[in-house]
Amino acid sequence: GAVVSQHPSWVICKSGTSVKIECRSLDFQATTMFWYRQFPKQSLMLMATSNEGSKATYEQGVEKDKFLINHASLTLSTLTVTSAHPEDSSFYICTARFNIGTKNIQYFGAGTRLSVL
Amino acid sequence: QKEVEQDPGPLSVPEGAIVSLNCTYSNSAFQYFMWYRQYSRKGPELLMYTYSSGNKEDGRFTAQVDKSSKYISLFIRDSQPSDSATYLCAMGAGAGGTSYGKLTFGQGTILTVHP
């Protein structure tokens, strides 16, 4: 399957700082990437859809000024958690959408565990 | 009612058993269906992708879709301890709709295969 790289895998930061998470599709171009958040023992909650060259589309209840998304190229999307607080501690996962014919498959990054002290 | 319902388990089986994992859904716009496996503290890994009703087999895994009943299943034959993980079903709407490309996930079923 296609490879999606997510970095960093784990970050610990102080409250009030900003954290940037990168998501790269390594062997295909992804015009669309998605950002998810996952709490322990819970399913994945879609935060936003990241489209190359345009503004991200945020799901209801997700603060766009809090979670800044930039999809600057066909292989890179970034999520910046601004002024992070302990309640932002979570597992953040990106996916890159791979289209082939009528297939529409999302490949996941390995995830980033964010711990805000 | 959630769009996708999945029994969270946990499910514990002996090595070699046949495992059956299931999801039901309510949105008739869902056209394609996936199963992902997620090990602890890792991102989900795609196991199976299906687009039509019926069965699809890949090694020890069989995915089954019944669109008329809005029910999908994943069967694991000859289960191994290495299959112990959380299994997530996911589904998406077809092309042309505003939700195209988005996936809706089940809660995930925690599976433990013990030797």
mmCIF file with all atom_site columns, N, CA and C in Angstrom, chain A residues 4-5 11 17 41 47 56 59-60 64 67 70-71 76 100 102 107 111 113-114 117:
data_model
loop_
_atom_site.group_PDB
_atom_site.id
_atom_site.type_symbol
_atom_site.label_atom_id
_atom_site.label_alt_id
_atom_site.label_comp_id
_atom_site.label_asym_id
_atom_site.label_entity_id
_atom_site.label_seq_id
_atom_site.pdbx_PDB_ins_code
_atom_site.Cartn_x
_atom_site.Cartn_y
_atom_site.Cartn_z
_atom_site.occupancy
_atom_site.B_iso_or_equiv
_atom_site.pdbx_formal_charge
_atom_site.auth_seq_id
_atom_site.auth_comp_id
_atom_site.auth_asym_id
_atom_site.auth_atom_id
_atom_site.pdbx_PDB_model_num
ATOM 1  N N  . VAL A 1 4   ? 2.383   6.876  3.996  1.00 0.00 ? 4   VAL A N  1
ATOM 2  C CA . VAL A 1 4   ? 2.155   8.210  4.524  1.00 0.00 ? 4   VAL A CA 1
ATOM 3  C C  . VAL A 1 4   ? 3.019   8.370  5.766  1.00 0.00 ? 4   VAL A C  1
ATOM 4  N N  . SER A 1 5   ? 3.823   9.392  5.764  1.00 0.00 ? 5   SER A N  1
ATOM 5  C CA . SER A 1 5   ? 4.732   9.641  6.883  1.00 0.00 ? 5   SER A CA 1
ATOM 6  C C  . SER A 1 5   ? 4.201   10.782 7.733  1.00 0.00 ? 5   SER A C  1
ATOM 7  N N  . VAL A 1 11  ? 5.150   14.174 20.963 1.00 0.00 ? 11  VAL A N  1
ATOM 8  C CA . VAL A 1 11  ? 5.638   15.480 21.379 1.00 0.00 ? 11  VAL A CA 1
ATOM 9  C C  . VAL A 1 11  ? 5.042   15.834 22.731 1.00 0.00 ? 11  VAL A C  1
ATOM 10 N N  . THR A 1 17  ? 2.275   26.793 24.303 1.00 0.00 ? 17  THR A N  1
ATOM 11 C CA . THR A 1 17  ? 3.140   26.721 23.122 1.00 0.00 ? 17  THR A CA 1
ATOM 12 C C  . THR A 1 17  ? 2.366   26.161 21.932 1.00 0.00 ? 17  THR A C  1
ATOM 13 N N  . LYS A 1 41  ? -9.249  4.616  23.536 1.00 0.00 ? 41  LYS A N  1
ATOM 14 C CA . LYS A 1 41  ? -10.333 3.645  23.413 1.00 0.00 ? 41  LYS A CA 1
ATOM 15 C C  . LYS A 1 41  ? -11.555 4.209  22.715 1.00 0.00 ? 41  LYS A C  1
ATOM 16 N N  . MET A 1 47  ? -11.427 15.921 12.041 1.00 0.00 ? 47  MET A N  1
ATOM 17 C CA . MET A 1 47  ? -11.315 17.316 12.426 1.00 0.00 ? 47  MET A CA 1
ATOM 18 C C  . MET A 1 47  ? -11.492 18.233 11.219 1.00 0.00 ? 47  MET A C  1
ATOM 19 N N  . ALA A 1 56  ? -8.667  24.827 4.322  1.00 0.00 ? 56  ALA A N  1
ATOM 20 C CA . ALA A 1 56  ? -9.180  23.571 4.855  1.00 0.00 ? 56  ALA A CA 1
ATOM 21 C C  . ALA A 1 56  ? -10.652 23.713 5.218  1.00 0.00 ? 56  ALA A C  1
ATOM 22 N N  . GLU A 1 59  ? -14.671 20.450 10.449 1.00 0.00 ? 59  GLU A N  1
ATOM 23 C CA . GLU A 1 59  ? -15.909 19.832 10.934 1.00 0.00 ? 59  GLU A CA 1
ATOM 24 C C  . GLU A 1 59  ? -16.519 20.706 12.026 1.00 0.00 ? 59  GLU A C  1
ATOM 25 N N  . GLN A 1 60  ? -17.793 20.520 12.207 1.00 0.00 ? 60  GLN A N  1
ATOM 26 C CA . GLN A 1 60  ? -18.512 21.300 13.214 1.00 0.00 ? 60  GLN A CA 1
ATOM 27 C C  . GLN A 1 60  ? -17.885 21.086 14.582 1.00 0.00 ? 60  GLN A C  1
ATOM 28 N N  . LYS A 1 64  ? -11.071 26.524 13.956 1.00 0.00 ? 64  LYS A N  1
ATOM 29 C CA . LYS A 1 64  ? -10.094 26.656 12.873 1.00 0.00 ? 64  LYS A CA 1
ATOM 30 C C  . LYS A 1 64  ? -8.911  27.531 13.273 1.00 0.00 ? 64  LYS A C  1
ATOM 31 N N  . PHE A 1 67  ? -6.654  25.077 15.415 1.00 0.00 ? 67  PHE A N  1
ATOM 32 C CA . PHE A 1 67  ? -6.010  24.012 14.645 1.00 0.00 ? 67  PHE A CA 1
ATOM 33 C C  . PHE A 1 67  ? -5.806  24.515 13.218 1.00 0.00 ? 67  PHE A C  1
ATOM 34 N N  . ASN A 1 70  ? -2.378  23.722 6.817  1.00 0.00 ? 70  ASN A N  1
ATOM 35 C CA . ASN A 1 70  ? -1.770  24.241 5.598  1.00 0.00 ? 70  ASN A CA 1
ATOM 36 C C  . ASN A 1 70  ? -1.419  23.072 4.697  1.00 0.00 ? 70  ASN A C  1
ATOM 37 N N  . HIS A 1 71  ? -1.942  23.108 3.490  1.00 0.00 ? 71  HIS A N  1
ATOM 38 C CA . HIS A 1 71  ? -1.656  22.032 2.520  1.00 0.00 ? 71  HIS A CA 1
ATOM 39 C C  . HIS A 1 71  ? -0.921  22.682 1.351  1.00 0.00 ? 71  HIS A C  1
ATOM 40 N N  . LEU A 1 76  ? 2.350   17.340 1.072  1.00 0.00 ? 76  LEU A N  1
ATOM 41 C CA . LEU A 1 76  ? 2.558   17.781 2.452  1.00 0.00 ? 76  LEU A CA 1
ATOM 42 C C  . LEU A 1 76  ? 1.385   18.586 2.980  1.00 0.00 ? 76  LEU A C  1
ATOM 43 N N  . ILE A 1 100 ? -7.592  5.850  -7.442 1.00 0.00 ? 100 ILE A N  1
ATOM 44 C CA . ILE A 1 100 ? -7.203  5.083  -8.622 1.00 0.00 ? 100 ILE A CA 1
ATOM 45 C C  . ILE A 1 100 ? -8.471  4.511  -9.233 1.00 0.00 ? 100 ILE A C  1
ATOM 46 N N  . THR A 1 102 ? -12.089 4.165  -9.795 1.00 0.00 ? 102 THR A N  1
ATOM 47 C CA . THR A 1 102 ? -13.205 4.535  -8.926 1.00 0.00 ? 102 THR A CA 1
ATOM 48 C C  . THR A 1 102 ? -12.875 4.305  -7.455 1.00 0.00 ? 102 THR A C  1
ATOM 49 N N  . TYR A 1 107 ? -4.946  6.320  3.203  1.00 0.00 ? 107 TYR A N  1
ATOM 50 C CA . TYR A 1 107 ? -3.842  5.683  3.907  1.00 0.00 ? 107 TYR A CA 1
ATOM 51 C C  . TYR A 1 107 ? -3.446  6.556  5.079  1.00 0.00 ? 107 TYR A C  1
ATOM 52 N N  . GLY A 1 111 ? 0.534   8.523  13.198 1.00 0.00 ? 111 GLY A N  1
ATOM 53 C CA . GLY A 1 111 ? -0.062  9.257  14.307 1.00 0.00 ? 111 GLY A CA 1
ATOM 54 C C  . GLY A 1 111 ? 0.959   10.036 15.117 1.00 0.00 ? 111 GLY A C  1
ATOM 55 N N  . ARG A 1 113 ? 1.345   11.537 19.037 1.00 0.00 ? 113 ARG A N  1
ATOM 56 C CA . ARG A 1 113 ? 0.786   11.616 20.395 1.00 0.00 ? 113 ARG A CA 1
ATOM 57 C C  . ARG A 1 113 ? 1.228   12.931 21.010 1.00 0.00 ? 113 ARG A C  1
ATOM 58 N N  . LEU A 1 114 ? 0.289   13.791 21.305 1.00 0.00 ? 114 LEU A N  1
ATOM 59 C CA . LEU A 1 114 ? 0.568   15.104 21.868 1.00 0.00 ? 114 LEU A CA 1
ATOM 60 C C  . LEU A 1 114 ? 0.215   15.103 23.353 1.00 0.00 ? 114 LEU A C  1
ATOM 61 N N  . LEU A 1 117 ? 1.597   19.731 28.940 1.00 0.00 ? 117 LEU A N  1
ATOM 62 C CA . LEU A 1 117 ? 1.758   19.755 30.394 1.00 0.00 ? 117 LEU A CA 1
ATOM 63 C C  . LEU A 1 117 ? 1.167   21.026 30.998 1.00 0.00 ? 117 LEU A C  1
#
